[in-house]
PDB file of C-alpha atoms in Angstrom:
ATOM      1  CA  MET A   1      72.003  91.456  87.185  1.00 32.00           C
ATOM      2  CA  THR A   2      70.962  90.504  90.710  1.00 37.00           C
ATOM      3  CA  HIS A   3      72.613  92.168  93.696  1.00 36.00           C
ATOM      4  CA  LEU A   4      71.482  90.697  97.025  1.00 37.00           C
ATOM      5  CA  SER A   5      71.604  92.471 100.358  1.00 36.00           C
ATOM      6  CA  PRO A   6      74.812  91.900 102.357  1.00 36.00           C
ATOM      7  CA  LYS A   7      74.523  88.930 104.692  1.00 40.00           C
ATOM      8  CA  GLY A   8      76.311  85.687 105.312  1.00 45.00           C
ATOM      9  CA  PRO A   9      79.721  84.588 103.980  1.00 52.00           C
ATOM     10  CA  TYR A  10      81.127  84.764 100.459  1.00 55.00           C
ATOM     11  CA  GLY A  11      81.198  88.526 100.103  1.00 59.00           C
ATOM     12  CA  GLY A  12      77.789  89.084 101.721  1.00 71.00           C
ATOM     13  CA  LEU A  13      75.899  86.096 100.282  1.00 81.00           C
ATOM     14  CA  THR A  14      75.082  82.725 101.737  1.00 86.00           C
ATOM     15  CA  ALA A  15      76.309  79.687  99.802  1.00 86.00           C
ATOM     16  CA  ALA A  16      72.841  78.964  98.378  1.00 88.00           C
ATOM     17  CA  GLU A  17      72.341  82.604  97.365  1.00 90.00           C
ATOM     18  CA  LEU A  18      75.736  82.681  95.716  1.00 91.00           C
ATOM     19  CA  VAL A  19      74.955  79.672  93.530  1.00 90.00           C
ATOM     20  CA  GLU A  20      71.675  81.258  92.427  1.00 92.00           C
ATOM     21  CA  THR A  21      73.259  84.664  91.884  1.00 93.00           C
ATOM     22  CA  ALA A  22      75.901  83.087  89.632  1.00 93.00           C
ATOM     23  CA  LYS A  23      73.144  82.193  87.179  1.00 93.00           C
ATOM     24  CA  GLN A  24      72.344  85.903  86.902  1.00 94.00           C
ATOM     25  CA  TRP A  25      76.018  86.786  86.576  1.00 96.00           C
ATOM     26  CA  ASP A  26      76.226  84.376  83.634  1.00 96.00           C
ATOM     27  CA  LEU A  27      73.815  86.615  81.724  1.00 95.00           C
ATOM     28  CA  TYR A  28      76.205  89.564  81.864  1.00 97.00           C
ATOM     29  CA  ASP A  29      77.510  90.164  78.340  1.00 98.00           C
ATOM     30  CA  ALA A  30      80.133  92.922  78.361  1.00 97.00           C
ATOM     31  CA  SER A  31      79.702  93.480  74.627  1.00 97.00           C
ATOM     32  CA  VAL A  32      76.054  94.430  75.226  1.00 97.00           C
ATOM     33  CA  ASP A  33      75.905  95.710  78.798  1.00 96.00           C
ATOM     34  CA  GLY A  34      79.211  97.558  78.889  1.00 97.00           C
ATOM     35  CA  TRP A  35      82.002  97.168  81.421  1.00 95.00           C
ATOM     36  CA  ARG A  36      81.114  96.158  84.966  1.00 96.00           C
ATOM     37  CA  ALA A  37      83.433  95.378  87.839  1.00 96.00           C
ATOM     38  CA  ARG A  38      83.633  91.713  88.727  1.00 95.00           C
ATOM     39  CA  PRO A  39      82.081  90.946  92.136  1.00 93.00           C
ATOM     40  CA  PRO A  40      84.669  89.716  94.681  1.00 90.00           C
ATOM     41  CA  SER A  41      82.725  86.498  95.272  1.00 91.00           C
ATOM     42  CA  TYR A  42      82.458  85.650  91.563  1.00 93.00           C
ATOM     43  CA  THR A  43      85.470  83.345  91.569  1.00 90.00           C
ATOM     44  CA  GLU A  44      83.881  81.240  94.307  1.00 88.00           C
ATOM     45  CA  VAL A  45      81.480  79.866  91.686  1.00 92.00           C
ATOM     46  CA  ARG A  46      82.984  80.701  88.286  1.00 94.00           C
ATOM     47  CA  TYR A  47      86.360  81.077  86.588  1.00 95.00           C
ATOM     48  CA  ASP A  48      87.688  84.602  86.309  1.00 95.00           C
ATOM     49  CA  ASN A  49      87.927  84.479  82.493  1.00 97.00           C
ATOM     50  CA  TRP A  50      84.183  83.807  82.208  1.00 97.00           C
ATOM     51  CA  TRP A  51      83.160  87.232  83.541  1.00 97.00           C
ATOM     52  CA  GLY A  52      81.362  89.213  80.866  1.00 98.00           C
ATOM     53  CA  SER A  53      81.158  86.370  78.336  1.00 98.00           C
ATOM     54  CA  GLY A  54      77.366  86.139  78.596  1.00 97.00           C
ATOM     55  CA  ALA A  55      77.722  82.358  78.472  1.00 97.00           C
ATOM     56  CA  THR A  56      75.942  79.978  80.817  1.00 94.00           C
ATOM     57  CA  LEU A  57      77.704  77.291  82.781  1.00 93.00           C
ATOM     58  CA  ARG A  58      76.199  74.562  80.630  1.00 93.00           C
ATOM     59  CA  GLN A  59      77.187  76.260  77.379  1.00 95.00           C
ATOM     60  CA  LEU A  60      80.807  76.493  78.527  1.00 96.00           C
ATOM     61  CA  HIS A  61      80.776  72.942  79.816  1.00 95.00           C
ATOM     62  CA  GLY A  62      79.434  71.851  76.422  1.00 95.00           C
ATOM     63  CA  LEU A  63      82.387  73.462  74.634  1.00 97.00           C
ATOM     64  CA  ALA A  64      84.745  71.426  76.777  1.00 96.00           C
ATOM     65  CA  LYS A  65      82.792  68.167  76.659  1.00 95.00           C
ATOM     66  CA  ASP A  66      81.700  68.121  73.011  1.00 96.00           C
ATOM     67  CA  HIS A  67      84.624  69.901  71.351  1.00 97.00           C
ATOM     68  CA  GLY A  68      87.515  69.351  73.778  1.00 97.00           C
ATOM     69  CA  ILE A  69      88.044  73.113  74.063  1.00 98.00           C
ATOM     70  CA  PRO A  70      89.455  74.220  77.433  1.00 98.00           C
ATOM     71  CA  VAL A  71      87.371  76.892  79.141  1.00 97.00           C
ATOM     72  CA  ALA A  72      89.020  77.066  82.579  1.00 96.00           C
ATOM     73  CA  TRP A  73      91.411  80.047  82.933  1.00 96.00           C
ATOM     74  CA  VAL A  74      91.718  80.505  79.145  1.00 97.00           C
ATOM     75  CA  PRO A  75      90.568  81.748  76.630  1.00 98.00           C
ATOM     76  CA  PRO A  76      89.337  85.294  77.449  1.00 98.00           C
ATOM     77  CA  ALA A  77      85.650  86.133  77.813  1.00 98.00           C
ATOM     78  CA  ASP A  78      85.241  87.670  74.350  1.00 98.00           C
ATOM     79  CA  VAL A  79      86.563  84.505  72.708  1.00 98.00           C
ATOM     80  CA  LEU A  80      84.295  82.338  74.855  1.00 98.00           C
ATOM     81  CA  ARG A  81      81.362  84.474  73.723  1.00 98.00           C
ATOM     82  CA  GLU A  82      82.303  83.954  70.079  1.00 98.00           C
ATOM     83  CA  LEU A  83      82.736  80.206  70.588  1.00 98.00           C
ATOM     84  CA  VAL A  84      79.298  79.856  72.154  1.00 98.00           C
ATOM     85  CA  LYS A  85      77.626  81.905  69.408  1.00 98.00           C
ATOM     86  CA  ALA A  86      79.403  80.080  66.562  1.00 98.00           C
ATOM     87  CA  ASP A  87      77.737  77.271  64.663  1.00 97.00           C
ATOM     88  CA  ASP A  88      77.859  73.997  66.570  1.00 97.00           C
ATOM     89  CA  ALA A  89      79.953  72.331  63.861  1.00 98.00           C
ATOM     90  CA  HIS A  90      83.432  71.552  65.185  1.00 98.00           C
ATOM     91  CA  ARG A  91      85.137  73.291  62.275  1.00 97.00           C
ATOM     92  CA  ALA A  92      83.220  76.486  63.136  1.00 98.00           C
ATOM     93  CA  LYS A  93      84.587  76.389  66.684  1.00 98.00           C
ATOM     94  CA  LEU A  94      88.129  75.902  65.365  1.00 98.00           C
ATOM     95  CA  ALA A  95      87.661  78.837  62.994  1.00 98.00           C
ATOM     96  CA  VAL A  96      86.920  81.050  66.009  1.00 98.00           C
ATOM     97  CA  LEU A  97      90.122  79.897  67.698  1.00 98.00           C
ATOM     98  CA  THR A  98      92.333  80.531  64.695  1.00 98.00           C
ATOM     99  CA  ALA A  99      90.790  83.975  64.125  1.00 98.00           C
ATOM    100  CA  ALA A 100      91.401  84.828  67.790  1.00 98.00           C
ATOM    101  CA  GLU A 101      94.936  83.408  67.930  1.00 98.00           C
ATOM    102  CA  GLU A 102      96.596  86.613  69.158  1.00 98.00           C
ATOM    103  CA  ARG A 103      94.031  87.200  71.895  1.00 98.00           C
ATOM    104  CA  ILE A 104      94.336  83.603  73.062  1.00 98.00           C
ATOM    105  CA  ARG A 105      98.117  83.747  73.051  1.00 98.00           C
ATOM    106  CA  THR A 106      98.012  86.870  75.234  1.00 97.00           C
ATOM    107  CA  SER A 107      95.587  85.153  77.614  1.00 97.00           C
ATOM    108  CA  CYS A 108      97.790  82.056  77.829  1.00 97.00           C
ATOM    109  CA  ARG A 109     100.888  84.122  78.527  1.00 96.00           C
ATOM    110  CA  TYR A 110      99.065  85.964  81.320  1.00 95.00           C
ATOM    111  CA  GLU A 111      97.935  82.748  83.027  1.00 94.00           C
ATOM    112  CA  ILE A 112     101.293  80.949  83.060  1.00 91.00           C
ATOM    113  CA  PRO A 113     102.224  80.620  86.735  1.00 82.00           C
ATOM    114  CA  GLU A 114     105.664  81.149  88.154  1.00 78.00           C
ATOM    115  CA  LEU A 115     107.730  78.219  89.379  1.00 68.00           C
ATOM    116  CA  HIS A 116     106.794  77.307  92.946  1.00 63.00           C
ATOM    117  CA  ALA A 117     108.460  75.232  95.629  1.00 58.00           C
ATOM    118  CA  GLY A 118     107.477  71.599  95.297  1.00 61.00           C
ATOM    119  CA  TRP A 119     106.814  71.839  91.575  1.00 63.00           C
ATOM    120  CA  SER A 120     108.704  69.962  88.940  1.00 69.00           C
ATOM    121  CA  GLU A 121     110.808  72.576  87.167  1.00 78.00           C
ATOM    122  CA  ASP A 122     110.000  70.775  83.915  1.00 86.00           C
ATOM    123  CA  TYR A 123     106.472  72.233  83.941  1.00 88.00           C
ATOM    124  CA  ALA A 124     107.626  75.841  84.030  1.00 86.00           C
ATOM    125  CA  VAL A 125     110.383  75.300  81.490  1.00 89.00           C
ATOM    126  CA  THR A 126     108.244  73.302  79.058  1.00 93.00           C
ATOM    127  CA  VAL A 127     105.358  75.775  78.929  1.00 94.00           C
ATOM    128  CA  ARG A 128     107.800  78.606  78.294  1.00 93.00           C
ATOM    129  CA  HIS A 129     109.316  76.674  75.385  1.00 96.00           C
ATOM    130  CA  VAL A 130     105.776  76.178  74.085  1.00 97.00           C
ATOM    131  CA  MET A 131     105.090  79.906  74.201  1.00 97.00           C
ATOM    132  CA  ALA A 132     108.473  80.748  72.659  1.00 97.00           C
ATOM    133  CA  ALA A 133     107.768  78.437  69.715  1.00 98.00           C
ATOM    134  CA  TRP A 134     104.331  79.982  69.303  1.00 98.00           C
ATOM    135  CA  ASP A 135     105.770  83.503  69.457  1.00 97.00           C
ATOM    136  CA  ASP A 136     108.249  82.570  66.717  1.00 98.00           C
ATOM    137  CA  GLY A 137     105.452  81.345  64.464  1.00 97.00           C
ATOM    138  CA  HIS A 138     106.042  77.611  64.984  1.00 98.00           C
ATOM    139  CA  LEU A 139     102.484  76.738  66.007  1.00 98.00           C
ATOM    140  CA  LEU A 140     102.751  73.057  65.063  1.00 97.00           C
ATOM    141  CA  ALA A 141     105.887  72.585  67.160  1.00 97.00           C
ATOM    142  CA  ALA A 142     104.271  74.445  70.054  1.00 98.00           C
ATOM    143  CA  GLY A 143     101.149  72.293  69.809  1.00 98.00           C
ATOM    144  CA  CYS A 144     103.115  69.033  69.750  1.00 96.00           C
ATOM    145  CA  LEU A 145     105.149  69.993  72.812  1.00 97.00           C
ATOM    146  CA  ALA A 146     102.048  71.194  74.666  1.00 97.00           C
ATOM    147  CA  LEU A 147     100.146  67.987  73.953  1.00 97.00           C
ATOM    148  CA  ALA A 148     103.061  65.877  75.152  1.00 94.00           C
ATOM    149  CA  GLY A 149     103.566  68.047  78.218  1.00 93.00           C
ATOM    150  CA  SER A 150      99.910  67.940  79.224  1.00 95.00           C
ATOM    151  CA  GLU A 151      99.702  64.240  79.950  1.00 91.00           C
ATOM    152  CA  ASP A 152     101.560  64.321  83.253  1.00 91.00           C
ATOM    153  CA  LEU A 153      99.471  67.301  84.357  1.00 92.00           C
ATOM    154  CA  MET A 154      96.247  65.440  83.569  1.00 93.00           C
ATOM    155  CA  LEU A 155      97.321  62.446  85.609  1.00 92.00           C
ATOM    156  CA  GLU A 156      98.330  64.549  88.595  1.00 90.00           C
ATOM    157  CA  ILE A 157      95.194  66.701  88.660  1.00 90.00           C
ATOM    158  CA  ALA A 158      92.915  63.683  88.127  1.00 90.00           C
ATOM    159  CA  GLU A 159      94.944  61.757  90.738  1.00 89.00           C
ATOM    160  CA  VAL A 160      95.439  58.841  88.390  1.00 90.00           C
ATOM    161  CA  ASP A 161      98.426  56.587  89.012  1.00 86.00           C
ATOM    162  CA  ARG A 162     100.319  56.066  85.774  1.00 80.00           C
ATOM    163  CA  LYS A 163     101.534  52.685  87.024  1.00 77.00           C
ATOM    164  CA  ARG A 164      98.012  51.321  87.333  1.00 73.00           C
ATOM    165  CA  SER A 165      96.360  49.689  84.343  1.00 71.00           C
ATOM    166  CA  LYS A 166      93.861  51.554  82.169  1.00 81.00           C
ATOM    167  CA  SER A 167      95.162  54.978  83.176  1.00 86.00           C
ATOM    168  CA  TYR A 168      93.651  56.587  80.057  1.00 85.00           C
ATOM    169  CA  LYS A 169      90.287  55.035  80.861  1.00 88.00           C
ATOM    170  CA  ARG A 170      90.525  56.543  84.335  1.00 89.00           C
ATOM    171  CA  LEU A 171      91.262  59.943  82.824  1.00 91.00           C
ATOM    172  CA  GLN A 172      88.153  59.657  80.669  1.00 89.00           C
ATOM    173  CA  GLN A 173      86.121  58.806  83.751  1.00 90.00           C
ATOM    174  CA  ALA A 174      87.499  61.855  85.575  1.00 89.00           C
ATOM    175  CA  ALA A 175      86.597  64.037  82.583  1.00 91.00           C
ATOM    176  CA  ALA A 176      83.067  62.650  82.352  1.00 89.00           C
ATOM    177  CA  ARG A 177      81.829  63.940  85.712  1.00 84.00           C
ATOM    178  CA  ASP A 178      78.304  65.274  85.573  1.00 82.00           C
ATOM    179  CA  LEU A 179      77.973  69.023  85.845  1.00 85.00           C
ATOM    180  CA  GLU A 180      76.431  70.164  89.109  1.00 82.00           C
ATOM    181  CA  GLU A 181      75.656  73.623  90.429  1.00 79.00           C
ATOM    182  CA  SER A 182      77.999  74.102  93.359  1.00 79.00           C
ATOM    183  CA  LEU A 183      80.520  76.504  94.797  1.00 77.00           C
ATOM    184  CA  TRP A 184      83.498  74.627  93.391  1.00 77.00           C
ATOM    185  CA  LEU A 185      83.560  73.902  89.663  1.00 80.00           C
ATOM    186  CA  HIS A 186      87.243  73.039  89.393  1.00 71.00           C
ATOM    187  CA  GLU A 187      86.932  69.266  89.511  1.00 68.00           C
ATOM    188  CA  GLN A 188      84.045  69.318  87.054  1.00 80.00           C
ATOM    189  CA  VAL A 189      85.227  71.688  84.329  1.00 91.00           C
ATOM    190  CA  ALA A 190      89.033  71.786  84.265  1.00 92.00           C
ATOM    191  CA  LEU A 191      89.365  68.124  83.286  1.00 94.00           C
ATOM    192  CA  THR A 192      86.340  67.995  80.986  1.00 95.00           C
ATOM    193  CA  PRO A 193      88.193  68.806  77.710  1.00 96.00           C
ATOM    194  CA  ILE A 194      90.531  65.817  78.080  1.00 95.00           C
ATOM    195  CA  GLY A 195      87.642  63.429  77.467  1.00 94.00           C
ATOM    196  CA  PRO A 196      87.677  63.725  73.635  1.00 94.00           C
ATOM    197  CA  LEU A 197      91.476  63.358  73.629  1.00 95.00           C
ATOM    198  CA  PHE A 198      91.126  59.679  74.449  1.00 92.00           C
ATOM    199  CA  THR A 199      88.253  58.805  72.145  1.00 91.00           C
ATOM    200  CA  LYS A 200      88.835  55.266  70.870  1.00 89.00           C
ATOM    201  CA  TYR A 201      91.017  55.310  67.767  1.00 90.00           C
ATOM    202  CA  MET A 202      92.848  52.276  66.386  1.00 90.00           C
ATOM    203  CA  PRO A 203      94.785  53.098  63.206  1.00 86.00           C
ATOM    204  CA  GLU A 204      95.480  49.410  62.584  1.00 87.00           C
ATOM    205  CA  ASP A 205      91.722  48.883  62.345  1.00 89.00           C
ATOM    206  CA  ASN A 206      91.350  51.827  59.948  1.00 89.00           C
ATOM    207  CA  ASP A 207      89.193  53.697  62.447  1.00 91.00           C
ATOM    208  CA  PRO A 208      88.081  57.127  61.250  1.00 93.00           C
ATOM    209  CA  ILE A 209      90.048  59.916  62.887  1.00 94.00           C
ATOM    210  CA  PRO A 210      87.935  61.586  65.602  1.00 95.00           C
ATOM    211  CA  GLU A 211      86.681  65.082  64.838  1.00 96.00           C
ATOM    212  CA  ALA A 212      87.871  66.692  68.099  1.00 97.00           C
ATOM    213  CA  LEU A 213      91.574  66.741  68.944  1.00 97.00           C
ATOM    214  CA  SER A 214      92.734  63.151  69.426  1.00 96.00           C
ATOM    215  CA  ARG A 215      95.901  62.322  71.308  1.00 94.00           C
ATOM    216  CA  HIS A 216      95.941  58.837  69.786  1.00 91.00           C
ATOM    217  CA  ALA A 217      95.656  60.149  66.231  1.00 94.00           C
ATOM    218  CA  VAL A 218      98.473  62.655  66.737  1.00 94.00           C
ATOM    219  CA  VAL A 219     100.803  60.189  68.455  1.00 90.00           C
ATOM    220  CA  HIS A 220     100.170  57.207  66.174  1.00 88.00           C
ATOM    221  CA  ARG A 221      99.538  58.840  62.810  1.00 89.00           C
ATOM    222  CA  MET A 222     100.318  62.576  63.047  1.00 88.00           C
ATOM    223  CA  PRO A 223      97.778  63.570  60.374  1.00 93.00           C
ATOM    224  CA  LEU A 224      98.411  67.251  59.720  1.00 93.00           C
ATOM    225  CA  ASP A 225      94.888  67.859  58.475  1.00 95.00           C
ATOM    226  CA  HIS A 226      93.743  66.757  61.932  1.00 96.00           C
ATOM    227  CA  PHE A 227      96.467  68.474  63.942  1.00 96.00           C
ATOM    228  CA  ASN A 228      95.669  71.766  62.259  1.00 97.00           C
ATOM    229  CA  ASP A 229      96.152  75.297  63.626  1.00 98.00           C
ATOM    230  CA  GLY A 230      92.907  75.158  65.593  1.00 98.00           C
ATOM    231  CA  HIS A 231      93.800  71.910  67.307  1.00 98.00           C
ATOM    232  CA  CYS A 232      97.327  73.143  68.013  1.00 98.00           C
ATOM    233  CA  ILE A 233      95.780  76.119  69.824  1.00 98.00           C
ATOM    234  CA  VAL A 234      93.523  73.723  71.744  1.00 98.00           C
ATOM    235  CA  ALA A 235      96.577  71.711  72.842  1.00 98.00           C
ATOM    236  CA  ILE A 236      98.384  74.830  74.064  1.00 98.00           C
ATOM    237  CA  MET A 237      95.334  76.139  75.901  1.00 98.00           C
ATOM    238  CA  LEU A 238      94.973  72.733  77.536  1.00 97.00           C
ATOM    239  CA  MET A 239      98.499  72.742  78.926  1.00 97.00           C
ATOM    240  CA  VAL A 240      98.214  76.306  80.230  1.00 96.00           C
ATOM    241  CA  SER A 241      94.776  75.619  81.704  1.00 96.00           C
ATOM    242  CA  LEU A 242      95.944  72.465  83.500  1.00 95.00           C
ATOM    243  CA  LEU A 243      99.083  74.132  84.787  1.00 93.00           C
ATOM    244  CA  ARG A 244      97.088  77.073  86.119  1.00 92.00           C
ATOM    245  CA  GLU A 245      94.576  74.678  87.643  1.00 92.00           C
ATOM    246  CA  MET A 246      97.350  72.805  89.416  1.00 89.00           C
ATOM    247  CA  GLU A 247      98.617  76.080  90.870  1.00 87.00           C
ATOM    248  CA  GLU A 248      95.126  76.971  92.063  1.00 87.00           C
ATOM    249  CA  ARG A 249      94.613  73.633  93.774  1.00 82.00           C
ATOM    250  CA  ARG A 250      97.968  73.791  95.522  1.00 81.00           C
ATOM    251  CA  THR A 251      97.202  77.309  96.693  1.00 78.00           C
ATOM    252  CA  GLN A 252      93.856  76.153  98.058  1.00 77.00           C
ATOM    253  CA  ALA A 253      95.541  73.238  99.825  1.00 74.00           C
ATOM    254  CA  GLN A 254      98.081  75.575 101.411  1.00 75.00           C
ATOM    255  CA  VAL A 255      95.351  77.960 102.574  1.00 78.00           C
ATOM    256  CA  SER A 256      93.308  75.077 104.008  1.00 74.00           C
ATOM    257  CA  SER A 257      96.374  73.754 105.796  1.00 76.00           C
ATOM    258  CA  LEU A 258      97.092  77.198 107.250  1.00 81.00           C
ATOM    259  CA  ILE A 259      93.492  77.610 108.439  1.00 81.00           C
ATOM    260  CA  ASP A 260      93.540  74.157 110.036  1.00 73.00           C
ATOM    261  CA  SER A 261      96.798  75.040 111.757  1.00 78.00           C
ATOM    262  CA  LEU A 262      95.378  78.301 113.094  1.00 80.00           C
ATOM    263  CA  ILE A 263      92.265  76.516 114.338  1.00 79.00           C
ATOM    264  CA  ASP A 264      94.399  73.889 116.076  1.00 68.00           C
ATOM    265  CA  ASP A 265      96.541  76.611 117.669  1.00 66.00           C
ATOM    266  CA  ARG A 266      93.436  78.401 118.888  1.00 69.00           C
ATOM    267  CA  ARG A 267      92.013  75.221 120.365  1.00 67.00           C
ATOM    268  CA  TYR A 268      95.328  74.519 122.063  1.00 62.00           C
ATOM    269  CA  GLY A 269      95.300  78.023 123.540  1.00 61.00           C
ATOM    270  CA  GLU A 270      91.723  77.586 124.733  1.00 64.00           C
ATOM    271  CA  ASP A 271      92.666  74.272 126.346  1.00 61.00           C
ATOM    272  CA  LEU A 272      95.497  76.007 128.195  1.00 59.00           C
ATOM    273  CA  ASP A 273      93.123  78.713 129.430  1.00 57.00           C
ATOM    274  CA  VAL A 274      90.732  76.080 130.749  1.00 49.00           C
ATOM    275  CA  GLU A 275      93.548  74.354 132.599  1.00 51.00           C
ATOM    276  CA  TRP A 276      94.742  77.534 134.318  1.00 42.00           C
ATOM    277  CA  ASP A 277      91.220  78.686 135.193  1.00 50.00           C
ATOM    278  CA  ARG A 278      90.574  75.485 137.090  1.00 48.00           C
ATOM    279  CA  GLU A 279      90.646  75.369 140.917  1.00 51.00           C
ATOM    280  CA  PRO A 280      94.105  73.904 141.767  1.00 49.00           C
ATOM    281  CA  ASP A 281      94.190  70.447 143.340  1.00 51.00           C
ATOM    282  CA  PHE A 282      97.121  71.410 145.545  1.00 48.00           C
ATOM    283  CA  ASP A 283      98.366  74.274 147.531  1.00 54.00           C
ATOM    284  CA  PRO A 284     100.856  76.240 145.451  1.00 50.00           C
ATOM    285  CA  PRO A 285     104.165  76.883 147.163  1.00 52.00           C
ATOM    286  CA  ASP A 286     104.695  80.273 148.838  1.00 49.00           C
TER     287      ASP A 286
END
């Protein structure tokens, strides 16, 4: 792994150095190289759950784009490693998820955020019902509730107005953003797995059911061979991932607002200093 000399922002690295260093960090496979502490600046360019997976950015993006598997926030690094190494057939990816069900459930439970001011309480309550159903062994019920509960989260994060026409088409467009090396991956990766959800499927035209999890197939036909255990886990991971992403974005917005406020206060103070340092235009009273 590359460790650059301390300089610049982002934990001692310039922005350009950090992007390049992330490519070296991607090569770190904890199962081969042993445990290593995560660098503080890692989360500027990658998601925390990627550390130690040994998976490249494009491999993880491919899981989300081609198989509709969420990779932001969940699942844990060891599961991501197994997903990347598995055969590219969709059923092979689902087999990894079902075999790792307990590890994924633990990861999902860990990433569920607390209720925050300004949030709809429905989000926090719904995801906890999802996890309760999963804990009780009702994976199908948990998957159905998670899939239904994810739609509003998708629209909010993608900033798509439900009242406007072709809202699902707009979601697909948001999910289809090209992957670029940058400091912020959130807008590129978090929404990527929703693309396959809205693959064209018209049951009245006898369309074949899409291979990846299809919202339209579940809602209009509910084929249990399609909405299997693997796809139920995908649906739950999607809801948790989107909910955690929404929390992250709101936190970032609050931090940015606070920084802007501090900068404005500093400028105001500097303006006051300039005013008082000026030569007065009048004789002050005795």
